[in-house]
XYZ file of C-alpha atoms in Angstrom:
719
model
C 162.338 10.971 -15.346
C 166.106 10.481 -15.091
C 168.542 13.063 -16.403
C 171.278 12.117 -18.872
C 174.880 12.948 -18.107
C 178.264 13.645 -19.599
C 181.490 12.670 -17.961
C 184.847 14.452 -17.827
C 187.988 14.300 -15.809
C 188.062 16.557 -12.762
C 189.752 19.884 -13.458
C 190.903 22.277 -10.716
C 188.176 24.907 -10.326
C 190.293 28.006 -10.808
C 191.655 26.777 -14.112
C 188.350 25.557 -15.496
C 187.679 27.284 -18.791
C 184.707 26.886 -21.108
C 185.108 27.926 -24.693
C 181.726 27.774 -26.373
C 178.053 28.122 -25.613
C 177.300 24.621 -26.948
C 179.042 23.078 -23.882
C 181.259 20.741 -25.868
C 183.632 20.929 -22.904
C 181.517 18.224 -21.310
C 182.239 15.700 -24.054
C 184.599 12.820 -23.113
C 188.286 13.307 -23.659
C 189.820 11.839 -26.816
C 190.357 8.083 -26.465
C 187.970 7.750 -23.513
C 185.386 5.064 -24.269
C 184.192 3.888 -20.878
C 181.525 6.457 -19.952
C 180.268 4.570 -16.889
C 181.504 6.556 -13.889
C 183.242 4.781 -11.079
C 181.801 5.127 -7.584
C 184.007 6.760 -4.981
C 182.554 4.352 -2.397
C 182.964 0.621 -3.079
C 179.719 -1.246 -2.586
C 177.636 1.943 -2.708
C 175.523 2.871 -5.719
C 176.764 5.798 -7.768
C 175.139 9.116 -6.857
C 173.080 10.265 -9.824
C 171.085 13.456 -10.305
C 167.429 12.653 -10.976
C 165.949 16.153 -11.115
C 166.424 19.822 -10.277
C 163.741 22.172 -8.898
C 164.651 25.880 -9.018
C 161.985 26.682 -6.380
C 160.832 29.663 -8.445
C 157.859 30.751 -6.354
C 159.622 30.486 -2.983
C 162.722 32.310 -4.181
C 160.743 35.002 -5.994
C 158.896 35.922 -2.814
C 162.140 36.448 -0.904
C 163.882 38.263 -3.760
C 160.989 40.594 -4.726
C 160.942 39.174 -8.250
C 157.495 37.588 -8.369
C 156.190 40.131 -10.886
C 158.639 39.192 -13.655
C 156.589 37.444 -16.348
C 158.985 34.599 -17.129
C 159.064 30.869 -16.510
C 162.649 31.073 -15.302
C 163.908 31.857 -11.829
C 164.813 35.508 -11.156
C 166.964 36.229 -8.088
C 169.164 39.007 -6.760
C 172.841 38.840 -5.956
C 174.164 38.772 -2.401
C 171.067 36.964 -1.124
C 170.549 33.235 -0.668
C 168.252 31.313 -3.010
C 167.241 27.668 -2.705
C 167.585 24.899 -5.284
C 166.262 21.387 -4.685
C 168.301 18.580 -6.232
C 166.826 15.066 -6.332
C 169.412 12.284 -6.281
C 169.145 8.569 -6.952
C 169.798 7.784 -3.276
C 170.270 9.701 -0.018
C 173.436 11.783 0.098
C 176.183 10.702 2.509
C 179.012 12.774 4.009
C 181.413 11.028 1.635
C 179.591 12.263 -1.467
C 181.137 15.197 -3.299
C 179.080 17.337 -5.622
C 178.965 20.935 -6.805
C 176.892 23.453 -8.746
C 178.437 25.196 -11.734
C 177.155 28.573 -12.954
C 178.111 29.975 -16.351
C 177.340 33.250 -18.121
C 178.327 34.493 -21.568
C 179.809 32.678 -24.553
C 183.323 32.315 -23.177
C 182.980 31.651 -19.440
C 186.125 31.389 -17.362
C 186.699 31.134 -13.618
C 189.412 33.794 -13.597
C 186.950 36.252 -15.139
C 184.133 35.368 -12.722
C 181.886 34.227 -15.570
C 182.218 30.607 -14.459
C 181.526 29.989 -10.775
C 181.745 26.666 -8.966
C 179.883 26.294 -5.672
C 180.972 23.314 -3.540
C 178.948 21.496 -0.886
C 181.480 18.881 0.167
C 184.813 19.444 1.846
C 185.906 22.178 -0.560
C 185.556 25.914 0.002
C 186.809 29.265 -1.169
C 184.370 30.136 -3.979
C 183.137 33.716 -4.395
C 179.597 32.367 -4.186
C 178.592 30.652 -0.952
C 176.956 27.232 -0.823
C 175.105 25.530 2.011
C 173.138 22.331 2.451
C 169.960 23.737 3.955
C 168.039 20.492 4.341
C 168.150 16.846 3.266
C 164.885 14.919 2.911
C 165.520 11.324 1.864
C 166.865 11.699 -1.702
C 166.084 15.449 -2.026
C 168.688 17.973 -0.920
C 167.860 21.680 -0.566
C 170.919 23.722 -1.487
C 171.319 27.348 -0.500
C 173.347 29.483 -2.914
C 174.389 33.082 -2.309
C 175.843 34.843 -5.310
C 178.559 37.391 -4.670
C 177.261 40.924 -4.199
C 179.661 41.882 -7.016
C 178.563 39.081 -9.366
C 177.947 39.618 -13.067
C 174.297 40.410 -13.788
C 172.440 38.534 -16.513
C 171.216 35.087 -17.611
C 173.119 32.158 -16.110
C 173.229 28.493 -17.049
C 173.508 25.923 -14.266
C 174.825 22.367 -14.014
C 175.002 19.866 -11.165
C 178.274 17.929 -11.096
C 179.001 14.865 -8.954
C 182.507 13.597 -8.210
C 183.082 10.109 -9.577
C 186.569 8.783 -8.866
C 188.884 10.868 -10.996
C 186.116 12.640 -12.912
C 182.945 14.713 -12.677
C 179.514 13.672 -13.860
C 177.507 16.660 -15.023
C 173.884 17.109 -15.932
C 172.977 17.801 -19.529
C 172.204 21.302 -20.715
C 168.682 22.141 -19.500
C 167.145 25.566 -20.329
C 164.729 25.120 -17.418
C 167.595 25.489 -14.949
C 168.745 28.772 -16.461
C 168.092 31.753 -14.207
C 168.469 35.531 -14.127
C 170.685 37.241 -11.554
C 169.991 40.928 -10.866
C 171.386 43.801 -8.824
C 170.051 43.836 -5.261
C 168.958 47.146 -3.708
C 167.849 45.206 -0.601
C 171.404 44.026 0.133
C 173.670 46.457 2.056
C 176.740 44.894 0.404
C 175.466 45.616 -3.111
C 176.552 48.900 -4.690
C 172.901 49.668 -5.570
C 171.632 49.275 -1.984
C 168.775 51.695 -1.272
C 168.218 52.377 2.428
C 164.432 52.232 2.814
C 161.421 50.230 1.682
C 159.484 53.240 0.363
C 162.300 54.105 -2.038
C 162.748 50.522 -3.192
C 159.013 50.216 -3.768
C 158.984 53.327 -5.953
C 162.362 53.302 -7.665
C 162.654 49.546 -8.343
C 159.204 47.944 -8.177
C 156.832 50.624 -9.478
C 156.084 49.850 -13.121
C 154.256 53.119 -13.908
C 155.374 56.693 -13.423
C 154.902 60.335 -14.275
C 157.097 62.463 -16.507
C 156.832 66.228 -16.100
C 156.734 68.581 -19.072
C 155.605 72.115 -19.959
C 157.190 75.236 -18.498
C 158.136 76.308 -14.958
C 154.940 78.355 -14.725
C 152.707 75.751 -16.375
C 153.919 72.294 -15.422
C 152.111 69.443 -17.148
C 152.566 65.717 -16.810
C 152.176 62.536 -18.774
C 152.081 58.973 -17.552
C 154.613 56.417 -18.679
C 154.325 52.648 -18.361
C 157.817 51.399 -17.591
C 156.640 47.772 -17.735
C 159.925 46.357 -16.422
C 158.207 43.105 -15.402
C 156.328 42.497 -18.664
C 156.973 39.389 -20.713
C 160.182 39.559 -22.724
C 161.482 42.801 -21.195
C 164.214 41.194 -19.103
C 165.395 39.268 -22.164
C 165.252 42.475 -24.207
C 167.445 44.309 -21.680
C 170.044 41.540 -21.820
C 169.808 41.521 -25.617
C 170.580 45.250 -25.684
C 173.859 44.614 -23.877
C 174.671 41.699 -26.170
C 173.740 43.532 -29.384
C 175.897 46.501 -28.455
C 178.752 44.201 -27.402
C 178.983 45.303 -23.809
C 181.713 43.281 -22.149
C 180.207 40.487 -20.047
C 182.774 41.196 -17.335
C 181.569 44.789 -16.867
C 177.994 43.771 -16.205
C 178.463 43.426 -12.472
C 179.842 46.961 -12.083
C 176.932 49.368 -11.725
C 179.003 52.432 -12.671
C 180.094 50.828 -15.949
C 176.621 49.394 -16.508
C 174.905 52.777 -16.168
C 177.466 54.654 -18.252
C 177.190 52.094 -21.019
C 173.392 52.083 -20.802
C 173.242 55.827 -21.461
C 174.834 55.096 -24.850
C 172.936 51.876 -25.580
C 169.485 53.474 -25.419
C 170.262 55.859 -28.300
C 171.283 54.671 -31.752
C 173.742 57.409 -32.642
C 176.915 55.345 -32.617
C 176.244 51.773 -31.472
C 173.027 50.580 -33.129
C 171.172 51.221 -29.880
C 167.475 51.161 -29.143
C 165.993 54.496 -30.242
C 166.333 56.937 -33.128
C 165.813 60.567 -32.197
C 163.674 62.940 -34.262
C 162.985 66.564 -33.339
C 161.290 67.530 -36.605
C 157.609 67.531 -37.550
C 157.963 64.574 -39.931
C 157.408 61.189 -38.289
C 156.104 59.429 -41.391
C 158.835 56.769 -41.221
C 158.026 55.701 -37.674
C 155.993 56.367 -34.549
C 155.753 59.974 -33.295
C 157.399 60.308 -29.867
C 154.139 61.649 -28.451
C 152.263 58.451 -29.381
C 154.261 56.088 -27.157
C 152.595 55.135 -23.880
C 155.464 53.159 -22.393
C 158.698 51.271 -22.866
C 157.564 47.665 -23.339
C 156.516 47.865 -26.979
C 159.720 49.758 -27.840
C 161.996 47.199 -26.195
C 160.053 44.249 -27.598
C 160.242 45.710 -31.098
C 163.981 46.288 -30.784
C 164.521 42.754 -29.475
C 162.446 41.210 -32.252
C 163.821 43.221 -35.165
C 167.352 43.900 -34.014
C 167.030 47.379 -35.524
C 166.692 50.767 -33.796
C 163.129 51.929 -33.202
C 161.732 55.209 -34.574
C 161.207 57.766 -32.974
C 162.205 59.316 -29.643
C 162.635 62.625 -27.908
C 164.051 63.238 -24.436
C 161.167 61.834 -22.354
C 161.093 58.646 -24.448
C 164.829 58.111 -23.961
C 164.394 58.710 -20.228
C 161.384 56.408 -19.960
C 163.113 53.518 -21.744
C 166.354 53.950 -19.793
C 164.332 53.940 -16.566
C 162.794 50.619 -17.598
C 166.221 49.166 -18.370
C 167.632 50.219 -14.996
C 164.664 49.126 -12.876
C 164.411 45.836 -14.740
C 168.006 44.988 -13.779
C 167.432 46.075 -10.172
C 169.061 49.527 -10.198
C 166.993 52.162 -8.326
C 166.169 54.914 -10.806
C 163.798 57.772 -11.541
C 163.009 60.203 -14.351
C 163.899 63.835 -13.659
C 162.769 66.970 -15.523
C 164.863 70.140 -15.602
C 162.787 73.175 -16.621
C 164.558 75.851 -18.681
C 167.398 73.466 -19.454
C 170.414 75.035 -21.139
C 171.933 73.428 -24.203
C 175.138 75.382 -24.584
C 177.036 74.654 -27.796
C 180.162 76.513 -26.694
C 180.995 74.512 -23.567
C 180.751 77.281 -20.973
C 178.213 78.760 -18.550
C 177.031 81.403 -21.011
C 173.845 80.786 -22.955
C 173.550 83.675 -25.359
C 170.439 85.205 -26.903
C 171.437 87.585 -29.666
C 169.415 90.599 -30.797
C 169.831 92.720 -33.914
C 170.521 96.476 -33.746
C 166.775 97.214 -34.083
C 165.958 94.989 -31.073
C 164.518 92.021 -32.969
C 165.819 88.536 -32.076
C 168.609 87.290 -34.336
C 167.614 83.628 -34.697
C 170.389 82.923 -37.197
C 173.269 83.995 -34.961
C 171.831 82.523 -31.764
C 173.474 79.100 -31.561
C 172.664 78.208 -27.960
C 169.205 77.101 -26.936
C 167.184 76.703 -23.775
C 164.781 73.781 -23.752
C 161.451 74.394 -22.047
C 162.233 71.149 -20.248
C 164.673 68.300 -20.593
C 164.248 64.827 -19.107
C 167.058 62.658 -17.848
C 167.430 59.899 -15.261
C 168.927 59.516 -11.849
C 170.322 56.158 -10.732
C 171.119 55.406 -7.098
C 174.454 53.750 -6.415
C 177.610 53.629 -4.374
C 180.463 55.293 -6.238
C 183.312 52.967 -5.304
C 185.557 54.972 -7.643
C 185.012 58.183 -5.638
C 185.028 59.295 -1.985
C 181.865 58.306 -0.034
C 180.365 61.788 -0.316
C 179.604 61.229 -3.991
C 177.498 58.100 -3.588
C 173.729 58.352 -3.940
C 171.793 59.776 -6.865
C 173.707 60.065 -10.147
C 172.605 61.840 -13.330
C 172.531 59.620 -16.401
C 171.179 60.900 -19.713
C 170.485 58.795 -22.818
C 169.354 61.676 -25.052
C 172.142 62.125 -27.623
C 173.475 65.663 -27.212
C 177.263 65.603 -26.962
C 179.868 62.875 -27.470
C 181.864 61.722 -24.437
C 184.915 59.553 -25.165
C 183.597 59.073 -28.688
C 180.089 58.007 -27.675
C 176.805 59.826 -27.190
C 176.463 59.210 -23.482
C 176.277 61.150 -20.239
C 176.869 60.112 -16.652
C 176.835 58.822 -14.051
C 177.440 62.289 -12.595
C 177.024 62.657 -8.804
C 174.199 65.087 -8.081
C 175.996 66.365 -4.992
C 179.090 67.173 -7.079
C 176.900 69.219 -9.422
C 175.347 71.079 -6.499
C 178.754 71.929 -5.022
C 180.519 72.746 -8.297
C 183.055 69.930 -7.888
C 183.263 69.261 -11.583
C 186.532 67.326 -11.634
C 184.826 64.041 -10.779
C 183.610 61.544 -13.378
C 181.475 61.565 -15.365
C 180.334 64.654 -17.333
C 179.629 66.837 -14.298
C 180.504 70.000 -16.208
C 177.963 69.319 -18.925
C 175.136 68.694 -16.445
C 176.225 71.669 -14.328
C 175.792 73.944 -17.348
C 172.314 72.525 -18.018
C 171.102 73.718 -14.616
C 173.367 76.729 -13.937
C 174.127 78.589 -17.167
C 173.682 82.337 -17.159
C 171.339 83.682 -19.812
C 173.223 86.472 -21.602
C 171.244 88.970 -23.727
C 173.602 90.230 -26.438
C 173.123 93.024 -28.964
C 175.037 93.112 -32.220
C 175.874 96.334 -34.020
C 175.931 96.821 -37.776
C 179.490 95.519 -37.872
C 178.603 92.291 -36.057
C 180.223 93.210 -32.752
C 178.443 91.729 -29.729
C 177.762 93.651 -26.534
C 175.995 92.127 -23.496
C 173.250 94.254 -21.988
C 171.594 91.824 -19.560
C 172.660 88.776 -17.550
C 169.953 86.605 -15.993
C 171.412 84.140 -13.473
C 168.045 82.704 -12.401
C 166.384 81.673 -15.680
C 168.141 78.350 -16.342
C 167.373 75.386 -14.106
C 164.346 77.193 -12.730
C 162.683 74.041 -11.422
C 163.654 70.364 -11.238
C 160.910 67.784 -10.682
C 160.521 64.052 -10.261
C 157.561 61.901 -9.239
C 157.019 61.899 -5.492
C 157.400 58.820 -3.328
C 154.040 59.205 -1.667
C 151.699 59.509 -4.626
C 151.014 60.922 -8.064
C 152.321 64.427 -7.483
C 155.705 66.054 -8.114
C 158.671 66.266 -5.777
C 160.712 69.431 -6.113
C 164.373 68.351 -6.040
C 165.852 71.659 -7.264
C 167.682 72.011 -3.951
C 169.642 68.807 -4.559
C 171.153 70.349 -7.717
C 171.503 74.013 -6.713
C 172.046 76.057 -3.600
C 169.618 78.988 -3.147
C 170.329 81.629 -5.793
C 172.734 84.268 -4.519
C 173.462 82.505 -1.228
C 177.067 82.234 0.017
C 177.013 78.508 -0.849
C 175.818 79.330 -4.377
C 178.577 81.912 -4.836
C 181.163 79.407 -3.612
C 179.820 76.771 -6.008
C 180.002 79.081 -9.014
C 183.520 80.219 -8.109
C 184.676 76.616 -7.816
C 183.064 75.714 -11.146
C 185.025 78.530 -12.793
C 188.230 77.079 -11.381
C 187.374 73.862 -13.193
C 187.110 75.690 -16.519
C 183.447 76.745 -16.723
C 183.775 80.338 -17.880
C 181.079 82.921 -17.099
C 180.260 86.403 -18.279
C 181.623 88.756 -15.608
C 179.708 91.804 -16.869
C 178.300 93.783 -13.978
C 175.225 95.769 -14.946
C 173.598 98.181 -12.524
C 169.974 97.439 -11.800
C 167.972 98.801 -14.712
C 165.296 101.343 -13.872
C 163.379 100.265 -16.967
C 161.889 96.773 -16.859
C 159.377 94.525 -18.608
C 157.030 91.870 -17.255
C 155.113 89.432 -19.479
C 152.092 87.506 -18.266
C 149.471 85.420 -19.995
C 146.482 83.356 -19.011
C 147.109 80.138 -20.891
C 143.773 78.876 -22.109
C 143.036 75.797 -24.159
C 144.256 75.270 -27.674
C 141.599 76.753 -29.945
C 140.982 79.743 -27.682
C 142.431 83.235 -28.184
C 145.790 83.830 -26.483
C 145.822 87.054 -24.465
C 149.191 88.455 -23.469
C 149.767 91.296 -21.040
C 153.050 93.241 -21.137
C 153.787 95.717 -18.356
C 156.505 98.372 -18.736
C 157.957 99.949 -15.578
C 159.887 103.205 -15.395
C 161.476 103.573 -11.964
C 163.658 106.538 -12.874
C 163.119 110.205 -12.139
C 162.952 111.087 -15.832
C 160.449 110.422 -18.554
C 161.397 107.638 -20.959
C 160.468 107.298 -24.610
C 160.696 103.564 -25.327
C 160.956 101.936 -28.715
C 159.203 98.557 -28.296
C 159.359 95.385 -30.369
C 157.046 92.466 -29.551
C 156.729 89.159 -31.376
C 154.997 85.839 -30.760
C 156.427 82.676 -32.348
C 155.574 78.952 -32.166
C 158.427 76.981 -30.617
C 159.449 73.399 -30.137
C 160.069 72.387 -26.549
C 163.788 72.493 -27.410
C 163.574 76.281 -27.698
C 163.909 76.232 -31.473
C 161.460 78.547 -33.217
C 159.221 76.563 -35.570
C 158.363 79.347 -38.034
C 158.476 83.060 -38.648
C 156.727 85.159 -35.986
C 152.945 84.839 -36.015
C 152.443 88.323 -34.644
C 154.777 91.323 -34.657
C 154.142 94.721 -33.041
C 156.487 97.731 -33.202
C 155.505 100.926 -31.419
C 156.764 103.759 -29.234
C 155.714 104.178 -25.639
C 155.954 107.234 -23.387
C 156.607 106.399 -19.745
C 156.527 109.202 -17.218
C 158.789 109.113 -14.166
C 157.892 106.336 -11.708
C 155.010 105.206 -13.880
C 154.029 101.944 -15.552
C 152.019 101.081 -18.621
C 150.203 97.901 -19.637
C 149.778 96.800 -23.214
C 147.483 93.928 -24.223
C 147.993 91.685 -27.242
C 145.747 88.962 -28.592
C 146.503 86.085 -30.919
C 143.445 84.440 -32.461
C 143.223 80.639 -32.933
C 143.237 81.143 -36.688
C 146.610 82.875 -36.392
C 148.384 80.067 -34.536
C 146.537 76.746 -35.009
C 148.133 75.686 -38.271
C 151.629 76.363 -36.908
C 151.526 74.362 -33.690
C 152.457 71.018 -35.255
C 154.006 68.661 -32.727
C 154.133 71.277 -29.976
C 151.747 73.554 -28.162
C 154.091 76.323 -27.012
C 154.299 79.952 -28.021
C 157.246 82.192 -27.230
C 156.679 85.886 -26.499
C 159.732 88.141 -26.909
C 159.624 91.836 -25.966
C 162.497 94.332 -26.255
C 162.594 97.975 -25.292
C 165.163 100.633 -26.193
C 165.690 104.182 -25.053
C 168.598 106.515 -25.699
C 170.564 105.009 -22.815
C 168.872 101.729 -21.805
C 168.090 98.410 -23.471
C 165.819 95.787 -21.889
C 164.380 92.484 -23.055
C 162.200 89.701 -21.716
C 161.245 86.255 -23.021
C 158.389 84.047 -21.868
C 157.211 80.660 -23.141
C 153.526 79.845 -22.868
C 152.221 76.277 -23.001
C 148.602 76.034 -24.103
C 146.287 73.610 -22.337
C 144.961 70.536 -24.094
C 141.349 69.332 -23.909
C 140.594 66.363 -21.615
C 139.987 62.702 -22.343
C 137.190 60.917 -20.511
C 137.757 57.415 -19.090
C 135.175 55.171 -17.423
C 135.581 51.586 -16.201
C 132.909 48.907 -16.047
C 133.069 45.503 -14.394
C 134.784 44.232 -11.263
C 138.587 44.511 -11.582
C 139.722 40.988 -10.751
C 142.622 38.841 -11.900
C 141.726 36.898 -15.071
C 138.211 38.403 -15.192
C 136.957 40.582 -18.030
C 136.779 44.330 -17.430
C 136.054 47.142 -19.879
C 137.310 50.671 -20.324
C 135.435 53.314 -22.315
C 137.478 56.230 -23.642
C 135.684 59.183 -25.193
C 136.747 62.546 -26.543
C 134.871 65.514 -27.962
C 136.706 67.944 -30.214
C 135.480 71.245 -28.809
C 137.994 73.228 -30.850
C 137.099 75.097 -33.965
C 139.238 73.010 -36.287
C 139.458 69.322 -37.264
C 142.082 67.005 -35.760
C 143.964 65.021 -38.377
C 145.872 61.733 -38.195
C 144.445 60.924 -34.770
C 145.758 57.857 -32.927
C 144.291 56.584 -29.666
C 146.746 54.483 -27.639
C 146.304 52.765 -24.287
C 148.457 50.592 -22.055
C 148.625 49.428 -18.459
C 151.225 47.247 -16.747
C 149.472 44.119 -15.525
C 146.301 45.248 -17.297
C 146.626 45.728 -21.018
C 149.370 45.495 -23.610
C 149.750 48.497 -25.898
C 146.728 49.037 -28.123
C 146.635 51.679 -30.890
C 143.502 52.725 -32.841
C 143.729 55.025 -35.859
C 141.223 57.723 -36.777
C 141.595 59.661 -39.998
C 139.956 62.909 -38.870
C 137.988 64.123 -35.853
C 135.895 67.076 -37.092
C 135.208 70.142 -35.019
C 132.601 69.202 -32.375
C 132.984 65.576 -33.484
C 133.263 62.775 -30.940
C 135.106 59.479 -30.798
C 134.653 56.644 -28.313
C 136.312 53.284 -27.908
C 135.362 50.423 -25.603
C 138.165 47.959 -24.918
C 138.014 44.776 -22.891
C 140.946 43.273 -21.026
C 141.812 40.837 -18.236
C 144.116 41.985 -15.406
C 147.017 39.598 -14.864
C 148.087 40.608 -11.354
C 146.405 42.012 -8.232
C 147.008 45.359 -6.602
C 146.706 48.989 -7.583
C 147.444 49.250 -11.306
C 147.367 52.226 -13.668
C 145.878 52.515 -17.149
C 147.326 55.188 -19.433
C 145.517 56.615 -22.467
C 147.000 58.946 -25.110
C 145.267 60.707 -28.002
C 147.885 61.947 -30.431
C 147.124 63.949 -33.596
C 149.245 65.457 -36.334
C 148.130 68.971 -35.448
C 147.525 68.547 -31.698
C 149.813 66.177 -29.821
C 149.844 64.373 -26.571
C 146.441 64.525 -24.873
C 146.803 62.082 -21.982
C 144.762 60.652 -19.130
C 145.351 58.056 -16.427
C 143.053 56.008 -14.233
C 143.932 53.777 -11.292
C 142.477 50.275 -11.234
C 142.380 48.356 -7.959
C 142.544 44.698 -8.954
C 141.542 42.008 -6.458
C 142.954 38.456 -6.599
């Protein structure tokens, strides 16, 4: 089938400008009526384009893009891809033709959104062109996009020189193609130096996100689904909807900084609406999501922000966006993450004169955990030392330059306290390095510090390991060992850059408190052990206050204390005493809501000493059972059976069972009104795997009064 053509006068490449997406620039000039092109070679038939083959399968194999579920070609910049052009006759050395690549609604050569690649006697384009092979009337053309090229969806035309004009192919959506960042190319700013990292941080479509507390780390799976149908289009739509300049889309630093704002909806109609309350009636609870694909597809379809998200959802969706475009990325969890509302390195917990916590005056908070992302890139705007992993955070916390965004902040700059470098290093530094200041107010409201804990914040920083489904401890990439000379130098340098600290110097207290608890399952009694130590030579009479409160993972107390104990304790010299406390399920169940954490606060006062200790306890959740039946094979039916028994002494309300697996199963959600105590649910679901290899199926059971029970199973799919 022959292509149709339009004919225009030849225009010098560097001045070629295209105004509109409907390609009216290829209409004849005014007054031009003879549309039959003149041959440049008398007696030789005009060279016409008969067909174009984008060689999708061959190119995908070389560009590691075969998993993208799209009919269009997907390639990476800085690496050659092959296009076959069929002509009406064999090409001769006298023939002059070119490929033209356009992106955006107003492409122009001087803005690198219109690129002409020549194959005749012309040269000098930013993209390289080469005739790889000629077979009769078919010519294989090799094209190498610049390693700095704009990333996104391109349109392509073949143009043949005809006398004083150019004959171009008609607009054909089948010759559109996606151009991505290239972590395999050393000249690309996202180059990652080894195959194991590229396999994990670019190609892995399922991951783990760590949650809980430093002492009780839990995990949940997340299906990034960056290769699923429609996700690449959704990522490009996000940039279009939020009006990201087309000319910034080849700069990874600008891309990542903009993306941190685009994923939240605070100020630019971005993807996700945050909600840290207990009321999710107007949307989907954050704990119900199993992955990013359904969120991005919903945003693309509706054009409206999706409800609801909390930090791990923002991080999961941003990770999908980055990996989809070819930027190496990972989700990171910082345990005991400071959220300091006063812009310094002092996170203050305030206590009343009687030793009870003053929740009203305490403005700062410490999140049990906070999830953000790291993106790997060369920082061309900074000295070479600062290239590598960069913090980028889409959770809306503070405005930067008028937008809720954070990063990219070089991890090494955070570790070394070099907070003058862009972007937002000081904010991230405080999240992992703030001092926890225990303050006591007197009856006049005056505040006096009585304890400084320099080790509580940023206790542990985790990401998924390269080698499997366990955690990698990356705390050392953010912080030098506590108290080491390097740590002291870092903190001193951070102060020079304006991060103020509390310089109070308290002698080591000879009265101390230690809290421990064996965290059982939700529905079991919580037993807390508090040990008081007197290491002085004198007897101490201690006035003790103890309270247990339900808390959100953001450190905000969800209700009044569930248990309060006030008593006096006699401690002889060099002696200790243990006190046991128990909280029954009936006392805490109805207050858990969308969290399963309890905060224990203990203060002790003598005539001359004040001490306090805080510990957050995450209760365990009951397991889900998953069994597979059938031979996992591409395009063959297989079944998964999910079952759950409510062994707790209370009913589960508003239960939703969700499951998803990249290459296995699109998101499925099943609603259950109530699961009674000792009641059981089971669900058998059939699906057909779409691609071979080791895939992962994620299952979540989410309830109004008990969130986020998760399970994962690996499925080895054969071709």
